Amino acid sequence: MIRRLLPLAAILSTTALMASQAQADYPERDINATIPWGAGGVTDLVARSVIPHAEEALDESIIPQNRPGGGAVIGVNYVRTQRPDGYNILIGTQDTTLYPVLGVADFDYDDFSVLNVIGQGLVVIAVPADSPFETMEQLVDKVLAEPGTIRMGDVGVGATPHITETIIDSATDADFDVRKVTFGGDGPGITAMLGDHIDFMPLSLPPAVEYLKSGQIRGLAILANERIDLLPDVPAITDALPEAENYLPWGSFQGVFVRKDTPDDVKQTLGDAFETAIGDPQFQDLYNNKLGGVTLNLRGDEAQEYIDNWQALTTWLLYDVGAAKVSPEEFGIARPQGQ
């Protein structure tokens, strides 16, 4: 019996057709969304608020999974090592842009494609409701007078508390030396503050708003150069530390990422779904009016430019105060003009 072999061109054509068909059918099953921070924090809150709208646009389920640890390294690296097929996405934050200069990990978002920068939040420096600190000036004076004794809630190197501490340090004439107590996210940090286990914590505003409004914790300063309508009684940090204005506006951001070598049409499908989700009036109201952030909904070159600018501003800030292990120049990050 003689077997006839298909020509190579026919085999390649058939394979390409099958691959194209598979991608055209995307998504065919549930999509996993890794949140590299713990439950109750700003990233978790934003992710779980936007995902239902993206599910509607995709007509498929997106399963959120918290994988906290290592300043988001564990969760980010998990997605980084999964198949680039669009079934593992990352709801990431700013921290990953700082890994190389801080010596936290040997990767950053160069291994990913950003599908959308969701938005940027503000930061509030908060204390327990019964704290003796009534103003930001009092807290700073106490830290400077008794270095290494005041307990600050933290969530890891390069995260919101760390950068806020660095900005305060840069805006004072002395070393802002605190005793750091590390948690897996803003949520556990707030719980510790409610129990008076820490003296203060810089928090992303979204998970802190209701606690501030109810009086369970108090805000000493907003990391901005003016007060905000959402919390009109909380002063801007520049009231106490005018030099902080050099680094403002600053805040954490959230974005949607996939591995860089994910097929382009899959990226397009996911990007379209999240653009629709972030533009949904219900999510817009939540993020902008209830959580005190600013939705950005950036895609493509605009999204990448935003991340590059954020990385440059913050890495050079860390380097100038001695917090970065190596110069950003070693990674091709140019110093921002005017800094």
CSV table of C-alpha atoms in Angstrom, one decimal:
chain,number,residue,atom,x,y,z
A,1,MET,CA,0.0,0.0,0.0
A,2,ILE,CA,1.4,3.4,-1.0
A,3,ARG,CA,0.8,6.3,1.3
A,4,ARG,CA,0.5,9.7,-0.2
A,5,LEU,CA,2.2,12.5,1.7
A,6,LEU,CA,0.7,15.9,1.8
A,7,PRO,CA,3.0,18.6,0.4
A,8,LEU,CA,4.7,20.7,3.1
A,9,ALA,CA,3.0,23.9,1.9
A,10,ALA,CA,-0.4,22.2,2.4
A,11,ILE,CA,0.5,21.1,5.9
A,12,LEU,CA,1.7,24.6,6.9
A,13,SER,CA,-1.4,26.1,5.4
A,14,THR,CA,-3.6,23.8,7.4
A,15,THR,CA,-1.7,24.5,10.6
A,16,ALA,CA,-1.9,28.3,10.1
A,17,LEU,CA,-5.7,28.0,9.4
A,18,MET,CA,-6.2,25.9,12.6
A,19,ALA,CA,-4.2,28.5,14.7
A,20,SER,CA,-6.1,31.4,13.1
A,21,GLN,CA,-9.4,29.6,13.8
A,22,ALA,CA,-8.4,29.0,17.4
A,23,GLN,CA,-7.5,32.6,18.0
A,24,ALA,CA,-10.7,33.8,16.2
A,25,ASP,CA,-12.7,31.8,18.7
A,26,TYR,CA,-11.0,33.4,21.7
A,27,PRO,CA,-12.1,33.3,24.4
A,28,GLU,CA,-13.5,29.7,24.6
A,29,ARG,CA,-13.1,29.2,28.3
A,30,ASP,CA,-12.7,31.0,31.6
A,31,ILE,CA,-9.9,33.6,31.9
A,32,ASN,CA,-7.7,33.7,35.0
A,33,ALA,CA,-7.0,37.2,36.3
A,34,THR,CA,-4.1,37.3,38.8
A,35,ILE,CA,-4.2,40.1,41.5
A,36,PRO,CA,-0.7,40.2,43.0
A,37,TRP,CA,-2.0,41.8,46.3
A,38,GLY,CA,-4.2,40.6,49.1
A,39,ALA,CA,-7.9,40.9,49.5
A,40,GLY,CA,-9.3,44.3,50.6
A,41,GLY,CA,-6.5,46.4,49.0
A,42,VAL,CA,-6.9,48.9,46.3
A,43,THR,CA,-5.8,46.6,43.5
A,44,ASP,CA,-8.2,43.9,44.7
A,45,LEU,CA,-11.0,46.4,44.9
A,46,VAL,CA,-10.5,47.9,41.5
A,47,ALA,CA,-10.0,44.5,39.8
A,48,ARG,CA,-13.1,43.0,41.3
A,49,SER,CA,-15.1,46.1,40.3
A,50,VAL,CA,-14.0,46.3,36.7
A,51,ILE,CA,-13.9,42.5,35.9
A,52,PRO,CA,-17.7,42.0,35.8
A,53,HIS,CA,-18.0,44.7,33.1
A,54,ALA,CA,-15.2,43.1,31.1
A,55,GLU,CA,-17.0,39.7,31.4
A,56,GLU,CA,-20.1,41.2,29.9
A,57,ALA,CA,-18.1,42.6,26.9
A,58,LEU,CA,-16.3,39.2,26.4
A,59,ASP,CA,-19.4,37.0,27.2
A,60,GLU,CA,-17.0,34.8,29.2
A,61,SER,CA,-16.0,34.5,32.8
A,62,ILE,CA,-12.9,36.1,34.3
A,63,ILE,CA,-11.8,34.4,37.5
A,64,PRO,CA,-9.9,36.7,39.9
A,65,GLN,CA,-7.2,35.1,42.0
A,66,ASN,CA,-5.2,36.8,44.7
A,67,ARG,CA,-1.5,35.8,44.7
A,68,PRO,CA,0.1,38.2,47.2
A,69,GLY,CA,3.7,38.3,48.4
A,70,GLY,CA,7.1,39.8,47.7
A,71,GLY,CA,5.8,43.2,46.9
A,72,ALA,CA,3.7,41.7,44.1
A,73,VAL,CA,6.6,39.7,42.7
A,74,ILE,CA,4.9,36.3,43.3
A,75,GLY,CA,1.8,37.2,41.4
A,76,VAL,CA,3.5,39.0,38.6
A,77,ASN,CA,6.0,36.2,38.1
A,78,TYR,CA,3.2,33.7,38.0
A,79,VAL,CA,1.6,35.3,35.0
A,80,ARG,CA,5.0,35.9,33.5
A,81,THR,CA,5.6,32.1,33.4
A,82,GLN,CA,2.2,31.0,32.1
A,83,ARG,CA,1.4,30.3,28.4
A,84,PRO,CA,0.9,33.5,26.4
A,85,ASP,CA,-2.5,32.5,25.1
A,86,GLY,CA,-4.6,35.2,26.8
A,87,TYR,CA,-6.1,33.0,29.5
A,88,ASN,CA,-3.8,34.4,32.2
A,89,ILE,CA,-4.0,38.1,32.6
A,90,LEU,CA,-2.5,40.4,35.3
A,91,ILE,CA,-4.2,43.2,37.1
A,92,GLY,CA,-0.9,44.9,37.9
A,93,THR,CA,0.4,48.0,39.7
A,94,GLN,CA,3.2,50.5,39.6
A,95,ASP,CA,5.5,48.4,41.8
A,96,THR,CA,6.8,46.2,39.1
A,97,THR,CA,8.3,49.2,37.2
A,98,LEU,CA,10.7,49.6,40.2
A,99,TYR,CA,12.0,46.0,40.6
A,100,PRO,CA,15.3,46.4,38.8
A,101,VAL,CA,16.5,49.6,40.4
A,102,LEU,CA,15.5,48.3,43.9
A,103,GLY,CA,17.0,44.9,43.3
A,104,VAL,CA,13.7,43.2,44.1
A,105,ALA,CA,13.6,41.1,40.9
A,106,ASP,CA,15.4,40.9,37.6
A,107,PHE,CA,12.3,41.7,35.5
A,108,ASP,CA,9.8,44.4,35.0
A,109,TYR,CA,7.0,45.1,32.6
A,110,ASP,CA,9.3,44.6,29.6
A,111,ASP,CA,8.1,41.0,29.6
A,112,PHE,CA,4.5,42.2,29.3
A,113,SER,CA,2.2,44.1,27.0
A,114,VAL,CA,0.0,46.7,28.7
A,115,LEU,CA,-3.6,46.3,27.5
A,116,ASN,CA,-5.0,49.2,29.5
A,117,VAL,CA,-3.9,51.7,32.2
A,118,ILE,CA,-7.1,51.7,34.2
A,119,GLY,CA,-6.5,54.8,36.4
A,120,GLN,CA,-4.4,56.5,39.1
A,121,GLY,CA,-5.4,56.8,42.7
A,122,LEU,CA,-4.4,59.2,45.4
A,123,VAL,CA,-2.7,58.4,48.7
A,124,VAL,CA,-3.8,59.4,52.2
A,125,ILE,CA,-1.5,59.3,55.3
A,126,ALA,CA,-3.8,57.9,58.0
A,127,VAL,CA,-3.6,57.2,61.7
A,128,PRO,CA,-5.9,55.3,64.2
A,129,ALA,CA,-8.9,57.2,65.4
A,130,ASP,CA,-7.5,57.7,68.8
A,131,SER,CA,-4.0,58.6,67.7
A,132,PRO,CA,-2.2,61.5,69.5
A,133,PHE,CA,-1.1,62.9,66.2
A,134,GLU,CA,-3.6,65.6,65.1
A,135,THR,CA,-1.6,67.0,62.2
A,136,MET,CA,1.1,65.9,59.7
A,137,GLU,CA,3.5,68.3,61.3
A,138,GLN,CA,3.1,66.5,64.7
A,139,LEU,CA,3.8,63.1,63.1
A,140,VAL,CA,6.9,64.3,61.2
A,141,ASP,CA,8.3,66.1,64.4
A,142,LYS,CA,7.8,62.9,66.4
A,143,VAL,CA,9.5,60.7,63.8
A,144,LEU,CA,12.5,63.1,63.6
A,145,ALA,CA,12.7,63.4,67.4
A,146,GLU,CA,12.5,59.6,68.0
A,147,PRO,CA,14.0,57.9,64.9
A,148,GLY,CA,13.2,54.2,64.4
A,149,THR,CA,10.4,54.1,67.0
A,150,ILE,CA,7.2,55.1,65.2
A,151,ARG,CA,5.5,52.2,63.6
A,152,MET,CA,4.5,52.6,59.9
A,153,GLY,CA,2.4,50.1,58.0
A,154,ASP,CA,4.1,48.9,54.8
A,155,VAL,CA,3.4,46.5,52.0
A,156,GLY,CA,6.8,46.0,50.5
A,157,VAL,CA,9.6,47.7,48.6
A,158,GLY,CA,8.4,50.0,45.9
A,159,ALA,CA,4.8,50.0,47.0
A,160,THR,CA,2.7,53.0,48.0
A,161,PRO,CA,3.9,53.4,51.6
A,162,HIS,CA,7.5,53.0,50.6
A,163,ILE,CA,7.3,55.7,47.9
A,164,THR,CA,5.3,58.0,50.2
A,165,GLU,CA,7.9,57.6,52.9
A,166,THR,CA,10.6,58.5,50.4
A,167,ILE,CA,8.8,61.6,49.3
A,168,ILE,CA,8.4,62.7,53.0
A,169,ASP,CA,12.1,61.9,53.5
A,170,SER,CA,13.0,64.1,50.5
A,171,ALA,CA,10.8,67.0,51.8
A,172,THR,CA,12.3,67.1,55.3
A,173,ASP,CA,15.8,68.3,56.4
A,174,ALA,CA,16.5,65.0,58.3
A,175,ASP,CA,16.1,61.3,57.9
A,176,PHE,CA,12.5,60.2,58.2
A,177,ASP,CA,13.3,57.0,60.0
A,178,VAL,CA,10.4,54.8,60.9
A,179,ARG,CA,9.9,51.2,62.1
A,180,LYS,CA,8.2,49.3,59.3
A,181,VAL,CA,5.5,46.7,59.9
A,182,THR,CA,4.8,44.8,56.6
A,183,PHE,CA,1.4,43.5,55.5
A,184,GLY,CA,0.1,41.8,52.4
A,185,GLY,CA,-1.9,44.8,51.3
A,186,ASP,CA,-3.8,47.9,52.4
A,187,GLY,CA,-6.7,45.8,53.8
A,188,PRO,CA,-4.6,44.0,56.5
A,189,GLY,CA,-2.8,47.3,57.2
A,190,ILE,CA,-6.1,49.0,57.9
A,191,THR,CA,-7.2,46.2,60.2
A,192,ALA,CA,-3.9,46.6,62.1
A,193,MET,CA,-4.5,50.3,62.4
A,194,LEU,CA,-8.0,49.7,63.8
A,195,GLY,CA,-6.4,47.6,66.5
A,196,ASP,CA,-3.7,50.2,67.3
A,197,HIS,CA,-1.0,47.9,66.2
A,198,ILE,CA,0.7,50.5,64.0
A,199,ASP,CA,1.0,54.3,64.4
A,200,PHE,CA,0.3,55.4,60.9
A,201,MET,CA,0.2,54.1,57.3
A,202,PRO,CA,0.2,55.7,53.8
A,203,LEU,CA,-2.8,54.1,52.1
A,204,SER,CA,-4.2,54.1,48.6
A,205,LEU,CA,-7.4,56.1,49.0
A,206,PRO,CA,-10.0,53.6,47.6
A,207,PRO,CA,-9.9,51.0,50.4
A,208,ALA,CA,-9.5,53.7,53.0
A,209,VAL,CA,-12.4,56.1,52.1
A,210,GLU,CA,-15.2,54.5,54.1
A,211,TYR,CA,-13.0,54.1,57.2
A,212,LEU,CA,-12.1,57.8,56.9
A,213,LYS,CA,-15.6,58.9,56.4
A,214,SER,CA,-16.9,56.8,59.3
A,215,GLY,CA,-14.2,58.1,61.7
A,216,GLN,CA,-12.6,54.7,62.3
A,217,ILE,CA,-9.3,56.1,61.1
A,218,ARG,CA,-8.2,59.7,60.6
A,219,GLY,CA,-6.4,61.3,57.6
A,220,LEU,CA,-3.5,63.6,58.3
A,221,ALA,CA,-2.6,64.5,54.7
A,222,ILE,CA,-3.5,63.7,51.1
A,223,LEU,CA,-0.5,63.2,48.8
A,224,ALA,CA,-1.4,66.1,46.6
A,225,ASN,CA,-0.9,69.8,46.4
A,226,GLU,CA,-4.5,70.7,47.2
A,227,ARG,CA,-7.5,69.3,49.2
A,228,ILE,CA,-10.0,67.0,47.4
A,229,ASP,CA,-13.7,67.3,47.4
A,230,LEU,CA,-14.1,63.7,48.6
A,231,LEU,CA,-12.3,64.4,51.9
A,232,PRO,CA,-12.4,68.2,52.3
A,233,ASP,CA,-11.2,68.1,55.9
A,234,VAL,CA,-7.9,66.3,55.1
A,235,PRO,CA,-5.1,68.8,54.3
A,236,ALA,CA,-2.8,68.5,51.3
A,237,ILE,CA,0.7,67.2,52.3
A,238,THR,CA,2.1,70.5,50.9
A,239,ASP,CA,0.5,72.3,53.8
A,240,ALA,CA,3.0,70.7,56.1
A,241,LEU,CA,5.8,69.9,53.7
A,242,PRO,CA,5.9,72.4,50.8
A,243,GLU,CA,9.0,70.7,49.3
A,244,ALA,CA,6.9,67.6,48.6
A,245,GLU,CA,5.3,69.5,45.6
A,246,ASN,CA,8.3,68.6,43.5
A,247,TYR,CA,7.1,65.0,43.3
A,248,LEU,CA,3.4,65.6,42.9
A,249,PRO,CA,1.0,64.5,41.6
A,250,TRP,CA,1.9,61.0,42.6
A,251,GLY,CA,-0.2,57.9,43.2
A,252,SER,CA,-0.5,54.2,42.5
A,253,PHE,CA,-1.9,53.0,39.2
A,254,GLN,CA,-3.6,49.9,38.1
A,255,GLY,CA,-3.3,48.3,34.7
A,256,VAL,CA,-4.2,45.1,32.7
A,257,PHE,CA,-1.3,43.2,31.3
A,258,VAL,CA,-0.6,40.0,29.4
A,259,ARG,CA,2.6,38.3,28.3
A,260,LYS,CA,4.2,40.2,25.4
A,261,ASP,CA,4.1,37.3,23.0
A,262,THR,CA,0.4,36.8,23.3
A,263,PRO,CA,-1.2,36.9,19.8
A,264,ASP,CA,-2.2,40.3,18.7
A,265,ASP,CA,-5.8,39.5,18.0
A,266,VAL,CA,-6.2,38.2,21.5
A,267,LYS,CA,-4.6,41.4,22.9
A,268,GLN,CA,-7.1,43.4,20.8
A,269,THR,CA,-10.1,41.4,22.1
A,270,LEU,CA,-9.0,41.8,25.7
A,271,GLY,CA,-8.1,45.4,25.2
A,272,ASP,CA,-11.5,46.2,23.7
A,273,ALA,CA,-13.3,44.5,26.5
A,274,PHE,CA,-11.4,46.4,29.3
A,275,GLU,CA,-11.8,49.7,27.4
A,276,THR,CA,-15.5,49.1,27.4
A,277,ALA,CA,-15.5,48.0,31.1
A,278,ILE,CA,-13.5,51.0,32.3
A,279,GLY,CA,-15.8,53.4,30.4
A,280,ASP,CA,-18.9,51.9,31.9
A,281,PRO,CA,-20.7,54.7,33.9
A,282,GLN,CA,-21.1,52.5,37.0
A,283,PHE,CA,-17.3,51.8,37.1
A,284,GLN,CA,-16.5,55.5,36.3
A,285,ASP,CA,-18.7,56.6,39.2
A,286,LEU,CA,-17.1,54.1,41.6
A,287,TYR,CA,-13.5,54.9,40.7
A,288,ASN,CA,-13.8,58.7,40.3
A,289,ASN,CA,-16.5,59.7,42.8
A,290,LYS,CA,-16.4,57.1,45.5
A,291,LEU,CA,-12.8,56.0,45.5
A,292,GLY,CA,-11.2,59.4,44.8
A,293,GLY,CA,-9.2,58.3,41.8
A,294,VAL,CA,-9.0,59.4,38.2
A,295,THR,CA,-9.8,56.9,35.5
A,296,LEU,CA,-7.4,57.0,32.6
A,297,ASN,CA,-8.5,54.2,30.2
A,298,LEU,CA,-5.2,54.4,28.2
A,299,ARG,CA,-4.3,51.9,25.5
A,300,GLY,CA,-1.4,51.4,23.1
A,301,ASP,CA,1.3,54.0,22.9
A,302,GLU,CA,-0.5,56.3,25.4
A,303,ALA,CA,-0.5,53.5,28.0
A,304,GLN,CA,3.1,52.7,27.5
A,305,GLU,CA,4.2,56.3,27.6
A,306,TYR,CA,2.3,56.8,30.9
A,307,ILE,CA,4.1,53.8,32.5
A,308,ASP,CA,7.5,54.9,31.2
A,309,ASN,CA,7.0,58.4,32.6
A,310,TRP,CA,5.8,57.1,36.0
A,311,GLN,CA,8.8,54.7,36.1
A,312,ALA,CA,11.3,57.5,35.3
A,313,LEU,CA,9.9,60.0,37.9
A,314,THR,CA,9.8,57.4,40.7
A,315,THR,CA,13.0,55.5,40.0
A,316,TRP,CA,15.0,58.8,40.0
A,317,LEU,CA,13.3,59.9,43.2
A,318,LEU,CA,14.4,56.7,44.9
A,319,TYR,CA,17.9,57.0,43.5
A,320,ASP,CA,18.3,60.6,44.6
A,321,VAL,CA,17.5,59.7,48.2
A,322,GLY,CA,19.7,56.6,48.2
A,323,ALA,CA,16.8,54.1,48.2
A,324,ALA,CA,17.6,52.6,44.8
A,325,LYS,CA,20.4,50.1,44.6
A,326,VAL,CA,21.6,51.1,41.2
A,327,SER,CA,21.2,54.2,38.9
A,328,PRO,CA,18.2,54.2,36.6
A,329,GLU,CA,20.6,55.0,33.8
A,330,GLU,CA,21.9,51.5,33.9
A,331,PHE,CA,18.4,50.4,32.7
A,332,GLY,CA,18.1,53.1,30.1
A,333,ILE,CA,15.8,55.2,32.2
A,334,ALA,CA,16.5,58.9,31.6
A,335,ARG,CA,16.1,61.5,34.3
A,336,PRO,CA,12.8,63.5,33.8
A,337,GLN,CA,13.2,67.1,32.8
A,338,GLY,CA,13.2,69.4,35.8
A,339,GLN,CA,13.9,66.7,38.4
